[in-house]
CSV table of C-alpha atoms and ligand atoms in Angstrom, one decimal:
chain,number,residue,atom,x,y,z
Z,8,MET,CA,88.8,112.3,100.4
Z,9,LEU,CA,88.5,109.4,98.4
Z,10,ILE,CA,89.6,105.5,99.0
Z,11,ALA,CA,89.8,102.6,97.1
Z,12,GLN,CA,88.2,98.8,97.7
Z,13,ILE,CA,89.9,96.2,95.8
Z,14,SER,CA,89.6,92.6,96.8
Z,15,ASP,CA,89.9,89.5,96.4
Z,16,THR,CA,92.9,89.8,93.7
Z,17,HIS,CA,93.5,85.5,94.5
Z,18,ILE,CA,97.5,85.7,92.4
Z,19,SER,CA,98.9,82.7,92.1
Z,20,ILE,CA,101.8,81.2,90.3
Z,21,PRO,CA,102.1,81.5,86.5
Z,22,GLY,CA,101.1,78.4,85.3
Z,23,SER,CA,98.8,77.2,87.6
Z,24,ARG,CA,95.4,76.7,86.9
Z,25,ASN,CA,93.6,79.7,88.8
Z,26,ASP,CA,96.4,81.8,87.2
Z,27,LEU,CA,95.8,80.3,83.2
Z,28,GLN,CA,91.6,80.2,84.0
Z,29,PHE,CA,91.0,83.9,86.1
Z,30,ARG,CA,94.5,85.1,84.4
Z,31,THR,CA,94.3,87.3,88.1
Z,32,ALA,CA,97.5,89.1,87.7
Z,33,GLU,CA,96.5,90.5,84.2
Z,34,HIS,CA,93.6,91.7,86.0
Z,35,LEU,CA,95.2,92.7,88.6
Z,36,GLU,CA,98.0,94.7,86.5
Z,37,ARG,CA,94.5,96.4,85.1
Z,38,ALA,CA,93.5,97.5,88.9
Z,39,VAL,CA,96.4,99.0,89.9
Z,40,ALA,CA,96.1,101.2,86.6
Z,41,HIS,CA,92.8,101.5,86.2
Z,42,LEU,CA,93.2,103.5,90.2
Z,43,ASN,CA,96.5,105.7,88.9
Z,44,ALA,CA,94.2,106.9,86.6
Z,45,LEU,CA,91.5,107.6,88.5
Z,46,ASN,CA,91.1,111.7,88.6
Z,47,PRO,CA,91.1,112.6,91.4
Z,48,GLN,CA,93.3,110.0,92.3
Z,49,PRO,CA,92.4,107.9,95.5
Z,50,VAL,CA,94.9,108.9,98.5
Z,51,LEU,CA,95.2,104.8,99.9
Z,52,ALA,CA,93.6,101.7,98.6
Z,53,LEU,CA,92.0,98.8,100.6
Z,54,ALA,CA,92.7,95.3,99.6
Z,55,THR,CA,90.0,93.3,101.5
Z,56,GLY,CA,91.4,89.7,101.2
Z,57,ASP,CA,91.8,86.8,99.5
Z,58,LEU,CA,95.1,88.3,98.3
Z,59,VAL,CA,96.8,85.5,96.4
Z,60,GLU,CA,94.8,82.0,95.9
Z,61,ARG,CA,97.0,79.4,98.4
Z,62,GLY,CA,98.6,81.3,101.4
Z,63,ARG,CA,102.3,80.2,99.7
Z,64,ILE,CA,105.1,83.1,99.9
Z,65,ASP,CA,105.8,82.6,96.0
Z,66,GLU,CA,102.2,83.7,95.6
Z,67,TYR,CA,102.5,87.1,97.6
Z,68,GLU,CA,105.9,87.6,96.4
Z,69,ARG,CA,104.3,87.5,93.1
Z,70,LEU,CA,101.7,90.5,94.7
Z,71,ARG,CA,103.9,92.2,95.9
Z,72,LYS,CA,105.1,92.8,92.7
Z,73,LEU,CA,101.8,93.6,91.1
Z,74,LEU,CA,101.1,96.1,93.6
Z,75,ASP,CA,104.7,97.8,93.5
Z,76,PRO,CA,103.4,100.6,90.9
Z,77,LEU,CA,100.1,101.9,93.1
Z,78,ALA,CA,100.7,105.1,93.6
Z,79,MET,CA,98.9,105.0,97.4
Z,80,PRO,CA,99.2,103.2,100.1
Z,81,VAL,CA,97.5,100.2,100.2
Z,82,TYR,CA,96.4,98.3,102.9
Z,83,LEU,CA,96.1,94.6,103.4
Z,84,ILE,CA,93.7,92.5,105.3
Z,85,PRO,CA,93.6,88.3,105.0
Z,86,GLY,CA,90.4,86.5,103.3
Z,87,ASN,CA,90.5,82.4,103.4
Z,88,HIS,CA,92.9,81.6,100.9
Z,89,ASP,CA,95.3,83.6,103.1
Z,90,ASP,CA,98.2,82.7,105.4
Z,91,ARG,CA,98.6,85.2,108.4
Z,92,GLU,CA,102.4,84.4,108.8
Z,93,SER,CA,103.2,84.4,104.6
Z,94,LEU,CA,101.4,87.4,104.2
Z,95,ALA,CA,102.8,89.4,106.7
Z,96,LYS,CA,106.6,87.6,106.0
Z,97,VAL,CA,106.3,88.8,102.5
Z,98,PHE,CA,105.3,92.4,103.7
Z,99,GLU,CA,107.1,92.9,106.4
Z,100,HIS,CA,107.9,96.8,104.8
Z,101,HIS,CA,104.0,97.2,105.9
Z,102,ARG,CA,104.6,98.7,109.1
Z,103,TYR,CA,101.1,98.9,110.1
Z,104,LEU,CA,101.0,95.4,109.6
Z,105,PRO,CA,101.2,94.0,113.5
Z,106,ARG,CA,104.3,92.4,114.8
Z,107,ASP,CA,102.8,90.1,117.3
Z,108,GLY,CA,99.4,88.6,118.7
Z,109,GLN,CA,97.4,85.7,116.7
Z,110,PHE,CA,95.5,88.0,114.7
Z,111,ILE,CA,96.5,90.7,111.0
Z,112,GLN,CA,93.9,93.5,112.8
Z,113,TYR,CA,95.1,96.9,112.8
Z,114,THR,CA,93.7,100.8,113.3
Z,115,ILE,CA,94.8,103.6,110.9
Z,116,GLU,CA,94.9,106.6,112.4
Z,117,ASP,CA,97.1,108.6,109.3
Z,118,TRP,CA,93.8,109.5,107.6
Z,119,PRO,CA,90.3,112.1,108.1
Z,120,VAL,CA,88.4,108.5,107.9
Z,121,ARG,CA,89.0,105.4,110.5
Z,122,LEU,CA,90.5,102.5,109.3
Z,123,VAL,CA,90.0,99.8,111.5
Z,124,ALA,CA,91.1,96.0,109.5
Z,125,LEU,CA,89.4,92.7,111.5
Z,126,ASP,CA,90.9,89.3,111.0
Z,127,THR,CA,87.9,86.5,110.2
Z,128,LEU,CA,90.1,83.8,108.5
Z,129,ILE,CA,89.7,80.6,110.3
Z,130,PRO,CA,92.6,78.6,108.3
Z,131,GLY,CA,91.9,75.9,106.6
Z,132,GLU,CA,88.1,77.0,106.4
Z,133,SER,CA,86.4,79.2,103.9
Z,134,GLY,CA,84.2,80.7,106.4
Z,135,GLY,CA,85.3,83.0,108.7
Z,136,ARG,CA,85.2,83.8,112.4
Z,137,LEU,CA,84.9,87.1,114.9
Z,138,CYS,CA,85.5,85.4,118.6
Z,139,ALA,CA,85.2,87.3,121.4
Z,140,GLU,CA,88.8,88.2,121.2
Z,141,ARG,CA,88.5,89.8,117.8
Z,142,LEU,CA,85.5,91.3,118.9
Z,143,ARG,CA,86.9,92.7,122.0
Z,144,TRP,CA,89.8,94.0,120.0
Z,145,LEU,CA,86.8,95.6,118.0
Z,146,ASN,CA,85.5,97.1,121.1
Z,147,THR,CA,88.1,98.7,122.5
Z,148,GLN,CA,89.2,100.3,118.6
Z,149,LEU,CA,86.2,102.3,118.1
Z,150,ALA,CA,85.7,103.2,122.3
Z,151,ASP,CA,89.1,104.6,121.7
Z,152,ALA,CA,87.6,107.5,119.3
Z,153,PRO,CA,84.2,107.7,119.1
Z,154,GLY,CA,84.0,111.2,117.2
Z,155,ARG,CA,85.8,110.0,114.7
Z,156,PRO,CA,83.8,108.8,111.3
Z,157,THR,CA,85.6,105.1,111.0
Z,158,ILE,CA,85.7,102.1,108.3
Z,159,VAL,CA,85.6,98.7,109.1
Z,160,LEU,CA,87.0,96.6,107.2
Z,161,MET,CA,87.2,92.6,107.0
Z,162,HIS,CA,87.1,89.6,104.2
Z,163,HIS,CA,84.1,87.9,105.0
Z,164,PRO,CA,80.7,90.0,105.1
Z,165,PRO,CA,78.4,90.3,108.1
Z,166,PHE,CA,75.2,89.1,106.7
Z,167,THR,CA,73.4,86.6,104.2
Z,168,THR,CA,72.6,87.3,100.5
Z,169,GLY,CA,70.6,85.2,98.9
Z,170,ILE,CA,73.7,83.8,96.4
Z,171,ARG,CA,73.1,80.2,98.8
Z,172,LYS,CA,76.0,78.9,98.0
Z,173,MET,CA,78.3,82.0,99.4
Z,174,ASP,CA,76.1,82.2,102.5
Z,175,ALA,CA,77.5,78.6,103.2
Z,176,MET,CA,80.7,79.9,103.6
Z,177,GLY,CA,80.0,82.6,105.8
Z,178,LEU,CA,80.7,84.7,109.0
Z,179,ASP,CA,80.3,83.2,112.5
Z,180,GLY,CA,79.9,86.0,115.1
Z,181,SER,CA,77.9,88.4,112.6
Z,182,GLU,CA,75.2,89.1,115.7
Z,183,ALA,CA,78.2,90.1,118.3
Z,184,LEU,CA,79.8,91.9,116.1
Z,185,ALA,CA,76.1,93.9,115.4
Z,186,ASP,CA,76.0,94.1,119.2
Z,187,VAL,CA,79.4,95.8,119.0
Z,188,ILE,CA,78.7,98.1,115.9
Z,189,ARG,CA,75.2,98.9,117.6
Z,190,GLN,CA,77.3,100.9,120.5
Z,191,HIS,CA,79.9,102.6,117.6
Z,192,PRO,CA,77.3,105.1,115.5
Z,193,GLN,CA,80.6,106.8,114.3
Z,194,VAL,CA,81.5,103.4,112.3
Z,195,GLU,CA,80.1,104.7,108.4
Z,196,ARG,CA,80.9,101.7,106.5
Z,197,ILE,CA,81.6,98.1,107.2
Z,198,VAL,CA,83.5,97.2,103.8
Z,199,CYS,CA,84.0,93.5,103.0
Z,200,GLY,CA,85.1,91.1,100.4
Z,201,HIS,CA,84.5,87.1,99.8
Z,202,LEU,CA,81.4,87.7,97.4
Z,203,HIS,CA,83.2,88.8,94.2
Z,204,ARG,CA,79.9,90.7,93.6
Z,205,PRO,CA,79.1,94.1,95.1
Z,206,ILE,CA,76.1,93.8,97.4
Z,207,VAL,CA,74.9,96.5,100.0
Z,208,ARG,CA,73.1,95.9,103.2
Z,209,ARG,CA,72.2,97.5,106.2
Z,210,PHE,CA,73.3,96.2,109.3
Z,211,ALA,CA,73.5,97.5,113.4
Z,212,GLY,CA,73.0,100.7,112.5
Z,213,THR,CA,75.8,101.4,109.7
Z,214,VAL,CA,75.7,100.4,105.4
Z,215,ALA,CA,78.0,96.9,105.3
Z,216,CYS,CA,78.9,96.2,101.6
Z,217,THR,CA,81.6,93.9,99.4
Z,218,ALA,CA,83.2,94.6,96.3
Z,219,PRO,CA,83.3,92.8,93.1
Z,220,ALA,CA,86.4,91.2,92.4
Z,221,THR,CA,89.4,92.1,90.3
Z,222,ALA,CA,89.2,89.1,88.0
Z,223,HIS,CA,86.7,87.0,88.1
Z,224,GLN,CA,83.2,87.6,89.6
Z,225,ILE,CA,80.1,84.6,91.5
Z,226,ALA,CA,77.6,84.7,89.4
Z,227,LEU,CA,74.4,86.5,90.1
Z,228,ASP,CA,72.0,83.3,91.4
Z,229,LEU,CA,69.9,83.6,93.7
Z,230,GLY,CA,68.4,80.4,93.0
Z,231,GLU,CA,68.8,77.0,94.3
Z,232,MET,CA,72.7,76.9,92.5
Z,233,PRO,CA,73.8,73.3,92.1
Z,234,ARG,CA,77.3,74.0,92.4
Z,235,LEU,CA,79.0,77.8,92.8
Z,236,ALA,CA,80.0,79.1,89.0
Z,237,THR,CA,82.0,82.2,88.3
Z,238,VAL,CA,81.6,84.9,85.7
Z,239,MET,CA,84.3,86.5,83.6
Z,240,GLU,CA,81.8,89.6,84.5
Z,241,PRO,CA,83.7,92.5,83.8
Z,242,PRO,CA,85.8,93.2,87.1
Z,243,GLY,CA,85.7,96.3,89.4
Z,244,CYS,CA,86.4,98.2,93.1
Z,245,LEU,CA,84.7,100.0,95.2
Z,246,LEU,CA,85.6,103.8,95.8
Z,247,HIS,CA,84.2,105.6,98.5
Z,248,LEU,CA,84.0,108.9,98.6
Z,249,TRP,CA,84.3,110.8,102.2
Z,250,LEU,CA,82.5,114.1,101.3
Z,251,GLY,CA,82.7,115.4,105.5
Z,252,ASP,CA,80.0,115.4,108.2
Z,253,SER,CA,77.4,116.9,106.5
Z,254,GLY,CA,78.2,114.8,102.7
Z,255,GLY,CA,79.1,111.6,104.8
Z,256,LEU,CA,80.3,108.5,102.9
Z,257,VAL,CA,79.2,108.0,99.5
Z,258,THR,CA,79.8,105.0,97.8
Z,259,HIS,CA,80.3,104.4,94.0
Z,260,VAL,CA,81.4,100.7,91.9
Z,261,SER,CA,84.3,101.4,89.1
Z,262,LEU,CA,84.2,98.8,86.5
Z,263,ILE,CA,87.7,97.9,85.1
Z,264,SER,CA,86.3,97.1,81.9
Z,265,ASP,CA,86.7,99.1,79.1
Z,266,ARG,CA,87.9,96.6,76.9
Z,267,TYR,CA,85.0,94.5,77.2
Z,268,PRO,CA,82.3,95.3,74.8
Z,269,PRO,CA,79.5,96.4,75.2
Z,270,PHE,CA,81.1,98.8,78.2
Z,271,GLY,CA,84.1,100.6,75.9
Z,272,VAL,CA,84.6,104.4,75.7
Z,273,PHE,CA,82.4,106.7,73.7
Z,274,ASP,CA,84.0,109.1,72.6
Z,275,GLY,CA,81.0,111.9,71.5
Z,276,ARG,CA,82.0,110.2,68.3
Z,277,GLU,CA,82.8,106.5,68.5
Z,278,TRP,CA,82.8,103.9,71.1
Z,279,LEU,CA,86.5,102.9,71.8
Z,280,ARG,CA,87.5,99.4,72.4
Z,281,ASP,CA,90.7,97.4,72.9
Z,282,ALA,CA,91.5,95.3,70.2
Z,283,ARG,CA,92.0,92.5,72.2
Z,284,PRO,CA,89.1,89.8,72.6
Z,285,PRO,CA,88.4,88.9,76.2
Z,286,ALA,CA,89.6,85.8,77.8
Z,287,ARG,CA,86.8,83.4,76.8
Z,288,PHE,CA,85.2,81.5,79.8
Z,289,HIS,CA,82.0,79.6,80.2
Z,290,PRO,CA,80.7,79.4,83.9
Z,291,ASP,CA,80.6,76.1,83.8
Z,292,GLU,CA,84.4,75.6,83.1
Z,293,ALA,CA,85.2,78.0,85.5
Z,294,THR,CA,84.4,76.8,89.3
Z,295,THR,CA,86.1,77.7,92.1
Z,296,ARG,CA,86.2,78.4,95.6
Z,297,PRO,CA,85.2,82.2,96.2
F,313,FE2,FE1,87.0,84.7,100.5
F,314,FE2,FE1,87.9,85.2,96.8
């Protein structure tokens, strides 16, 4: 079973600053084509938050159109840029999204790997939170199926990364989450977004990771960064391959990059590159909230 994870699509309306700077819609189109062209194709996709830039209805409508060609079902969770109400309204046809309650949290039982989605959003804030109510719900869900391999998905990762400006907008409630996760060894992975780059850490007896973004990445600066910078490194997604109880869950980074030299495709004779030049961005010109 192959599970794709895309993250931080940050779709905004045509002509907005974000749209012009990072071309997030164009990048998502490319990500969708990338997932559809994979062989084997993932059976499902996860989109781990910051789906749109400002939580607007018209942004979600644009996102819906961009996701339409995706050949597999996609499961959405909110990030700090999202708005629960607008998301649920435009994606009403996503029947797994809860119709009541304060949070967008749900469990998917349909696949060999069980999916438990957590909502870390605090409206108006960049950081996230797992309050007692959300964690109680998680504990109940995990206690319901102790024998089933499970992926927990959430936007904010429950660990600091060394990228200090991002850690400053991290997750409140990580220790309480660890207390819950430790009791449920069937959790194979906690998959997150928010960092706009792939990062892995041991967490409470399982493995937690973040995904690259489909458009702009956060600059890898482990020093005293004066301000947060974004870079147009090759975008990517994660591919989580479930190999059964003996093989476990293996996670690959799949770059969506063959139009950015030098990440072309070598066909045995020559480098095949797209004729279109990469977008010209300089980290200093492009700063944004992740
Ligand atoms: Fe975020
Ligand atoms: Fe983001």
